[in-house]
CSV table of C-alpha atoms and ligand atoms in Angstrom, one decimal:
chain,number,residue,atom,x,y,z
Z,1,MET,CA,21.7,15.3,-3.8
Z,2,LEU,CA,23.4,15.1,-0.4
Z,3,ILE,CA,25.7,12.3,-1.4
Z,4,LYS,CA,26.3,13.1,-5.0
Z,5,ARG,CA,29.6,12.1,-6.5
Z,6,ARG,CA,29.4,15.3,-8.5
Z,7,PRO,CA,26.5,17.4,-9.6
Z,8,ASP,CA,26.5,17.0,-13.3
Z,9,ILE,CA,27.2,13.6,-14.9
Z,10,ALA,CA,27.3,13.4,-18.7
Z,11,SER,CA,24.5,11.4,-20.3
Z,12,SER,CA,27.2,9.4,-22.1
Z,13,GLU,CA,28.0,8.0,-18.7
Z,14,ILE,CA,24.6,6.5,-18.2
Z,15,THR,CA,25.2,2.8,-17.8
Z,16,ALA,CA,24.7,0.5,-20.7
Z,17,ARG,CA,22.5,-1.6,-18.4
Z,18,GLY,CA,20.1,1.3,-17.8
Z,19,LEU,CA,19.8,2.0,-21.5
Z,20,TYR,CA,19.3,-1.7,-22.2
Z,21,LEU,CA,16.5,-2.1,-19.7
Z,22,SER,CA,14.7,1.0,-20.9
Z,23,ARG,CA,14.8,-0.1,-24.6
Z,24,ARG,CA,13.7,-3.6,-23.6
Z,25,ALA,CA,10.8,-2.1,-21.6
Z,26,PHE,CA,9.6,-0.2,-24.7
Z,27,ILE,CA,9.7,-3.3,-26.8
Z,28,ALA,CA,8.2,-5.6,-24.2
Z,29,GLY,CA,5.2,-3.3,-23.8
Z,30,GLY,CA,4.3,-3.7,-27.4
Z,31,ALA,CA,5.0,-7.4,-27.6
Z,32,ALA,CA,3.6,-8.4,-24.2
Z,33,LEU,CA,0.4,-10.0,-25.5
Z,34,THR,CA,2.3,-12.4,-27.7
Z,35,LEU,CA,4.9,-13.4,-25.2
Z,36,GLY,CA,3.0,-16.3,-23.7
Z,37,PRO,CA,4.6,-17.8,-20.6
Z,38,SER,CA,7.4,-15.3,-20.5
Z,39,ARG,CA,5.0,-12.5,-20.3
Z,40,ALA,CA,4.9,-12.5,-16.5
Z,41,THR,CA,8.7,-12.3,-16.4
Z,42,ALA,CA,8.7,-9.4,-18.7
Z,43,ALA,CA,5.9,-7.6,-16.8
Z,44,ALA,CA,7.8,-8.1,-13.5
Z,45,GLU,CA,11.1,-6.8,-14.8
Z,46,THR,CA,10.0,-3.9,-17.0
Z,47,PRO,CA,8.0,-0.7,-16.6
Z,48,PRO,CA,4.7,-0.5,-18.5
Z,49,ALA,CA,4.6,1.0,-22.0
Z,50,GLU,CA,0.9,1.4,-22.1
Z,51,PRO,CA,-0.3,4.3,-24.3
Z,52,LEU,CA,-2.2,7.1,-22.6
Z,53,ALA,CA,-4.2,9.4,-24.9
Z,54,ALA,CA,-4.2,13.1,-24.3
Z,55,LYS,CA,-4.9,16.3,-26.2
Z,56,PRO,CA,-1.8,18.4,-26.9
Z,57,SER,CA,-2.1,21.7,-25.1
Z,58,PRO,CA,-1.5,24.6,-27.5
Z,59,THR,CA,-0.8,27.0,-24.5
Z,60,PHE,CA,1.5,24.9,-22.2
Z,61,ARG,CA,4.2,23.9,-24.6
Z,62,VAL,CA,7.8,25.2,-24.8
Z,63,ASP,CA,9.4,25.3,-28.1
Z,64,ASP,CA,12.6,23.5,-27.0
Z,65,PRO,CA,12.9,20.0,-28.5
Z,66,PRO,CA,12.0,17.2,-26.0
Z,67,THR,CA,14.7,15.2,-24.3
Z,68,LYS,CA,15.2,11.7,-25.7
Z,69,PHE,CA,12.9,9.2,-24.1
Z,70,GLU,CA,15.9,7.0,-23.3
Z,71,SER,CA,17.6,9.8,-21.4
Z,72,ALA,CA,14.4,10.8,-19.5
Z,73,THR,CA,13.9,7.2,-18.4
Z,74,THR,CA,17.5,6.2,-17.5
Z,75,TYR,CA,18.9,9.4,-15.9
Z,76,ASN,CA,16.6,9.8,-12.9
Z,77,ASN,CA,16.5,11.0,-9.3
Z,78,PHE,CA,14.2,8.7,-7.4
Z,79,TYR,CA,16.0,8.0,-4.1
Z,80,GLU,CA,13.5,5.3,-3.1
Z,81,PHE,CA,15.2,3.2,-5.7
Z,82,GLY,CA,18.7,4.2,-4.8
Z,83,VAL,CA,21.0,7.2,-5.2
Z,84,ASP,CA,22.5,6.5,-8.6
Z,85,LYS,CA,21.0,8.0,-11.7
Z,86,ALA,CA,20.5,4.5,-13.3
Z,87,ASP,CA,19.1,2.9,-10.1
Z,88,PRO,CA,15.5,3.9,-10.8
Z,89,SER,CA,15.5,2.4,-14.3
Z,90,ILE,CA,17.1,-0.8,-12.9
Z,91,TYR,CA,15.0,-1.3,-9.7
Z,92,GLY,CA,11.9,0.5,-10.8
Z,93,ALA,CA,10.4,-2.8,-11.9
Z,94,ARG,CA,9.6,-3.6,-8.3
Z,95,LEU,CA,7.0,-0.9,-8.1
Z,96,ARG,CA,3.4,-2.1,-8.4
Z,97,PRO,CA,1.4,0.9,-9.7
Z,98,ARG,CA,-2.0,-0.8,-9.5
Z,99,PRO,CA,-4.2,-1.0,-7.6
Z,100,TRP,CA,-3.4,2.6,-6.4
Z,101,THR,CA,-5.3,5.1,-4.4
Z,102,VAL,CA,-4.6,8.8,-3.5
Z,103,ARG,CA,-6.1,10.0,-0.3
Z,104,VAL,CA,-7.1,13.7,-0.4
Z,105,GLU,CA,-7.6,14.9,3.1
Z,106,GLY,CA,-6.9,17.5,5.8
Z,107,LEU,CA,-8.6,20.9,5.9
Z,108,CYS,CA,-11.2,20.4,3.2
Z,109,ALA,CA,-15.0,19.9,3.1
Z,110,ARG,CA,-15.0,16.8,1.0
Z,111,PRO,CA,-12.0,14.5,1.8
Z,112,LYS,CA,-11.9,11.5,-0.4
Z,113,THR,CA,-9.8,8.5,-1.3
Z,114,TYR,CA,-9.6,8.4,-5.1
Z,115,ASP,CA,-8.8,5.2,-7.0
Z,116,LEU,CA,-6.3,5.8,-9.8
Z,117,ASP,CA,-8.9,5.0,-12.5
Z,118,GLU,CA,-11.3,7.5,-11.0
Z,119,LEU,CA,-8.6,10.2,-11.1
Z,120,LEU,CA,-7.8,9.4,-14.7
Z,121,ARG,CA,-11.5,10.0,-15.6
Z,122,LEU,CA,-12.0,13.2,-13.6
Z,123,VAL,CA,-10.8,15.7,-16.2
Z,124,PRO,CA,-9.7,15.4,-19.8
Z,125,LEU,CA,-6.0,14.7,-20.0
Z,126,GLU,CA,-3.7,17.2,-21.7
Z,127,GLU,CA,-0.2,16.8,-23.0
Z,128,ARG,CA,2.1,19.7,-21.9
Z,129,VAL,CA,5.7,20.1,-22.9
Z,130,TYR,CA,7.5,21.6,-19.8
Z,131,ARG,CA,11.1,22.3,-18.9
Z,132,LEU,CA,12.4,20.4,-15.9
Z,133,ARG,CA,15.4,21.9,-14.0
Z,134,CYS,CA,17.1,19.8,-11.4
Z,135,VAL,CA,18.8,21.6,-8.5
Z,136,GLU,CA,22.0,19.7,-9.5
Z,137,GLY,CA,22.4,21.8,-12.6
Z,138,TRP,CA,21.0,19.7,-15.5
Z,139,SER,CA,17.7,20.0,-17.3
Z,140,MET,CA,15.3,18.2,-19.6
Z,141,VAL,CA,12.2,19.0,-21.7
Z,142,ILE,CA,9.4,16.5,-21.2
Z,143,PRO,CA,6.0,16.0,-22.8
Z,144,TRP,CA,3.9,15.2,-19.7
Z,145,ILE,CA,0.3,14.0,-19.6
Z,146,GLY,CA,-2.0,15.1,-16.8
Z,147,PHE,CA,-4.5,17.7,-15.7
Z,148,PRO,CA,-4.2,20.8,-13.6
Z,149,LEU,CA,-4.0,19.8,-9.9
Z,150,ALA,CA,-6.4,22.7,-9.3
Z,151,SER,CA,-9.2,20.6,-10.9
Z,152,LEU,CA,-8.8,18.0,-8.1
Z,153,ILE,CA,-8.3,20.6,-5.3
Z,154,LYS,CA,-11.5,22.4,-6.2
Z,155,ARG,CA,-13.6,19.2,-6.0
Z,156,VAL,CA,-12.6,18.6,-2.3
Z,157,GLU,CA,-13.2,22.2,-1.3
Z,158,PRO,CA,-10.3,23.3,0.9
Z,159,THR,CA,-11.5,25.3,3.9
Z,160,GLY,CA,-10.4,28.9,4.8
Z,161,LYS,CA,-7.8,27.5,7.1
Z,162,ALA,CA,-6.0,25.6,4.4
Z,163,ARG,CA,-2.8,27.5,3.5
Z,164,PHE,CA,-0.4,24.7,2.3
Z,165,VAL,CA,-0.7,21.4,0.5
Z,166,GLU,CA,1.5,18.5,1.5
Z,167,PHE,CA,2.3,15.6,-0.9
Z,168,THR,CA,3.4,12.2,0.3
Z,169,THR,CA,5.1,9.4,-1.7
Z,170,LEU,CA,4.3,5.7,-1.0
Z,171,TYR,CA,6.2,4.1,1.8
Z,172,ASP,CA,6.9,0.5,1.2
Z,173,PRO,CA,10.5,-0.8,1.5
Z,174,ALA,CA,9.5,-4.1,-0.3
Z,175,GLN,CA,8.9,-2.0,-3.5
Z,176,PHE,CA,11.4,0.7,-2.8
Z,177,PRO,CA,14.8,-0.8,-1.9
Z,178,GLY,CA,16.2,2.7,-1.1
Z,179,GLN,CA,13.8,2.9,1.9
Z,180,LYS,CA,15.6,0.0,3.5
Z,181,LYS,CA,17.9,1.1,6.3
Z,182,ASN,CA,20.5,-1.6,5.4
Z,183,LEU,CA,21.0,-0.8,1.8
Z,184,ILE,CA,24.5,0.1,0.7
Z,185,SER,CA,23.3,3.1,-1.2
Z,186,PHE,CA,21.2,4.3,1.7
Z,187,SER,CA,20.6,8.0,1.3
Z,188,SER,CA,19.9,9.0,4.9
Z,189,LEU,CA,16.7,10.7,3.8
Z,190,GLU,CA,13.6,10.4,6.0
Z,191,TRP,CA,10.8,8.3,4.4
Z,192,PRO,CA,8.2,8.6,3.1
Z,193,TYR,CA,9.3,11.4,0.8
Z,194,ALA,CA,7.3,14.6,1.6
Z,195,GLU,CA,6.9,17.8,-0.4
Z,196,GLY,CA,4.7,20.8,-0.2
Z,197,LEU,CA,3.4,23.9,-1.9
Z,198,ARG,CA,1.6,27.0,-0.8
Z,199,LEU,CA,-2.1,26.6,-1.7
Z,200,ASP,CA,-1.9,29.3,-4.4
Z,201,GLU,CA,1.1,27.5,-5.9
Z,202,ALA,CA,-0.8,24.2,-5.9
Z,203,LEU,CA,-3.8,26.0,-7.6
Z,204,HIS,CA,-1.7,27.6,-10.3
Z,205,PRO,CA,-2.7,26.5,-13.8
Z,206,LEU,CA,0.9,25.3,-14.5
Z,207,THR,CA,0.9,22.8,-11.6
Z,208,LEU,CA,0.1,19.4,-13.2
Z,209,LEU,CA,-1.2,16.2,-11.6
Z,210,THR,CA,0.7,13.9,-13.9
Z,211,PHE,CA,0.0,10.3,-15.1
Z,212,GLY,CA,2.0,9.9,-18.2
Z,213,MET,CA,4.8,11.2,-20.5
Z,214,TYR,CA,5.8,10.7,-24.2
Z,215,GLY,CA,2.3,9.4,-25.0
Z,216,HIS,CA,2.4,6.6,-22.4
Z,217,VAL,CA,1.6,6.0,-18.8
Z,218,LEU,CA,4.5,7.1,-16.5
Z,219,PRO,CA,7.4,4.6,-16.4
Z,220,HIS,CA,8.0,3.5,-12.9
Z,221,GLN,CA,11.3,5.4,-12.6
Z,222,ASN,CA,9.4,8.7,-13.5
Z,223,GLY,CA,6.9,8.3,-10.6
Z,224,ALA,CA,4.2,5.9,-11.7
Z,225,PRO,CA,1.3,5.9,-11.5
Z,226,VAL,CA,0.8,9.5,-10.4
Z,227,ARG,CA,3.1,12.4,-9.5
Z,228,VAL,CA,3.1,16.2,-9.3
Z,229,VAL,CA,5.0,18.4,-11.8
Z,230,VAL,CA,5.7,22.0,-10.8
Z,231,PRO,CA,7.8,23.3,-13.7
Z,232,TRP,CA,9.0,26.7,-12.3
Z,233,LYS,CA,10.6,25.0,-9.2
Z,234,TYR,CA,13.6,22.7,-8.9
Z,235,GLY,CA,12.7,19.1,-9.8
Z,236,PHE,CA,12.7,17.7,-6.2
Z,237,LYS,CA,9.5,19.8,-5.5
Z,238,SER,CA,7.7,17.4,-8.0
Z,239,ALA,CA,7.0,14.4,-5.8
Z,240,LYS,CA,6.7,11.0,-7.5
Z,241,SER,CA,4.4,8.1,-6.8
Z,242,ILE,CA,2.1,10.0,-4.5
Z,243,VAL,CA,-0.5,8.4,-2.2
Z,244,ARG,CA,-1.6,11.4,-0.2
Z,245,ILE,CA,-2.5,15.1,-0.7
Z,246,ARG,CA,-3.2,16.9,2.5
Z,247,PHE,CA,-4.4,20.5,3.2
Z,248,VAL,CA,-2.7,22.1,6.3
Z,249,THR,CA,-2.4,25.5,7.9
Z,250,GLU,CA,1.3,25.3,8.8
Z,251,ARG,CA,4.1,25.1,6.2
Z,252,PRO,CA,4.9,21.4,5.9
Z,253,ARG,CA,8.5,20.3,6.5
Z,254,THR,CA,9.8,18.6,3.4
Z,255,THR,CA,12.2,15.7,3.0
Z,256,TRP,CA,15.0,17.8,1.5
Z,257,GLU,CA,14.5,20.7,3.9
Z,258,LYS,CA,14.9,18.2,6.8
Z,259,ALA,CA,18.0,16.8,5.3
Z,260,ALA,CA,19.8,20.1,4.6
Z,261,PRO,CA,17.7,23.2,5.4
Z,262,ASN,CA,20.5,25.6,4.2
Z,263,GLU,CA,20.6,23.9,0.8
Z,264,TYR,CA,17.0,23.1,-0.1
Z,265,GLY,CA,14.5,25.7,0.8
Z,266,PHE,CA,10.7,25.3,1.0
Z,267,TYR,CA,10.1,27.5,-2.1
Z,268,SER,CA,13.0,26.3,-4.3
Z,269,ASN,CA,11.9,28.4,-7.2
Z,270,VAL,CA,14.4,28.1,-10.1
Z,271,ASN,CA,16.5,31.2,-9.7
Z,272,PRO,CA,19.8,31.8,-11.5
Z,273,THR,CA,20.7,34.7,-9.1
Z,274,VAL,CA,20.5,32.6,-5.9
Z,275,ASP,CA,23.3,30.0,-5.8
Z,276,HIS,CA,23.2,26.7,-4.0
Z,277,PRO,CA,25.7,26.9,-1.2
Z,278,ARG,CA,27.9,24.4,-3.0
Z,279,TRP,CA,27.5,25.4,-6.6
Z,280,SER,CA,26.2,28.2,-8.9
Z,281,GLN,CA,22.7,28.0,-10.3
Z,282,ALA,CA,23.4,30.5,-13.1
Z,283,THR,CA,23.7,27.9,-15.9
Z,284,GLU,CA,22.5,24.4,-16.6
Z,285,ARG,CA,23.3,21.6,-19.0
Z,286,ARG,CA,20.3,20.3,-21.0
Z,287,ILE,CA,20.6,16.5,-21.1
Z,288,GLY,CA,21.8,15.6,-24.6
Z,289,ASP,CA,23.6,18.9,-25.1
Z,290,PHE,CA,27.3,19.6,-24.7
Z,291,ARG,CA,27.4,23.3,-23.8
Z,292,ARG,CA,25.8,24.8,-20.7
Z,293,ARG,CA,23.1,27.4,-21.2
Z,294,PRO,CA,21.9,30.2,-18.9
Z,295,THR,CA,19.2,29.2,-16.4
Z,296,LEU,CA,16.1,31.3,-16.8
Z,297,MET,CA,14.3,33.0,-13.8
Z,298,PHE,CA,11.5,30.7,-12.6
Z,299,ASN,CA,12.8,28.2,-15.3
Z,300,GLY,CA,11.3,30.5,-18.0
Z,301,TYR,CA,7.9,30.7,-16.5
Z,302,ALA,CA,8.3,34.1,-14.9
Z,303,ASP,CA,5.5,35.8,-16.8
Z,304,GLN,CA,3.1,33.3,-15.4
Z,305,VAL,CA,4.3,32.9,-11.8
Z,306,ALA,CA,6.4,35.9,-10.7
Z,307,SER,CA,3.3,37.6,-9.3
Z,308,LEU,CA,2.9,34.7,-6.7
Z,309,TYR,CA,6.1,36.0,-5.0
Z,310,ALA,CA,5.5,39.8,-5.2
Z,311,GLY,CA,7.1,41.5,-2.2
Z,312,MET,CA,9.0,38.4,-1.1
Z,313,ASP,CA,12.8,38.4,-0.6
Z,314,LEU,CA,13.7,35.4,-2.8
Z,315,ARG,CA,17.2,35.2,-1.2
Z,316,LYS,CA,15.6,34.7,2.2
Z,317,ASP,CA,12.7,32.5,0.9
Z,318,PHE,CA,14.8,30.4,-1.4
E,401,MTE,N1,9.4,10.5,-4.2
E,401,MTE,C1,10.4,11.1,-4.9
E,401,MTE,N2,10.1,12.1,-5.8
E,401,MTE,C2,11.1,12.8,-6.4
E,401,MTE,C3,12.4,12.4,-6.2
E,401,MTE,C4,12.7,11.4,-5.3
E,401,MTE,O1,13.9,11.1,-5.0
E,401,MTE,N3,11.7,10.8,-4.6
E,401,MTE,N4,13.4,13.1,-6.9
E,401,MTE,C5,13.1,14.5,-7.4
E,401,MTE,C6,14.1,15.1,-8.2
E,401,MTE,S1,15.5,15.6,-7.5
E,401,MTE,C7,13.9,15.3,-9.6
E,401,MTE,S2,15.0,16.2,-10.5
E,401,MTE,C8,12.7,14.8,-10.3
E,401,MTE,C9,13.1,14.0,-11.4
E,401,MTE,O2,12.0,13.5,-12.2
E,401,MTE,P1,12.2,12.6,-13.5
E,401,MTE,O3,13.1,11.5,-13.1
E,401,MTE,O4,10.9,12.2,-13.9
E,401,MTE,O5,12.9,13.4,-14.5
E,401,MTE,O6,11.9,14.0,-9.4
E,401,MTE,C10,11.7,14.5,-8.1
E,401,MTE,N5,10.7,13.7,-7.3
E,402,MO,MO1,16.5,17.2,-8.9
């Protein structure tokens, strides 16, 4: 977001290669068992397309039509893979999403390292259709698969001193070329990627610990094997490929806040009345659409989350 060429690139400009890789990934997933010797190659180069069963949530479901799978998997921000929108779909194959553990620690009575498979069995998975609004001025509608982060948090029993939750993405330059200091598209961000929420935000029923989308496990470029999704905040609050969840007393410093504190606040609630210093946030372009549409307060989730911020000055705490 710091080194953007410009904030809103048309989906028609997505590279042919990105689209090609994504389609091939989809096909390769279904055909993998019959591919014989070439299977290893296919597996190494393409994200998994393994189905993930989930019950559609009747409550958490916006009516807007979902974004095309091809767009949601080729137009990505995941700076660990590079700064271009197509980079995550091209370099994402390097990520090894298994084995994977998430360490839940800090100010809680029952800290624990969860294996991914244990997490997947913890609570029944739901499919929820959420809006995703990027701070850059575009948006998508994505059918995510996961369970409320609150279900995990309650199990580890945060203590009375826990006021914030910090999320940390995997640090491994061998899997994430964007974390290498010598890369041409080096983003100047501090690694590992860190994000944070207030404890009550993390416990809110909308906050989803996410393992899949569009009926399948998360493609690598979308944050495999596990990420957070916080639909009323700008997309960068939803950290991908997380390995640690930590309870702390002090507000954690986040990657984007460190990079540009006047541009990316800790709260980063979607707010059409508070502009980014370099562009308006009043409207957005839904990927796949031509015209811009008005951005909704809290990304359309005001009824559910506005009370979290009662009495706060949202210009100051942006
Ligand atoms: N670790 C990590 N998480 C990240 C990012 C990133 O660069 N690194 N980009 C964020 C931004 S800016 C957005 S808009 C969303 C995009 O999620 P999607 O690619 O699944 O649509 O992921 C967020 N999570
Ligand atoms: Mo974003």
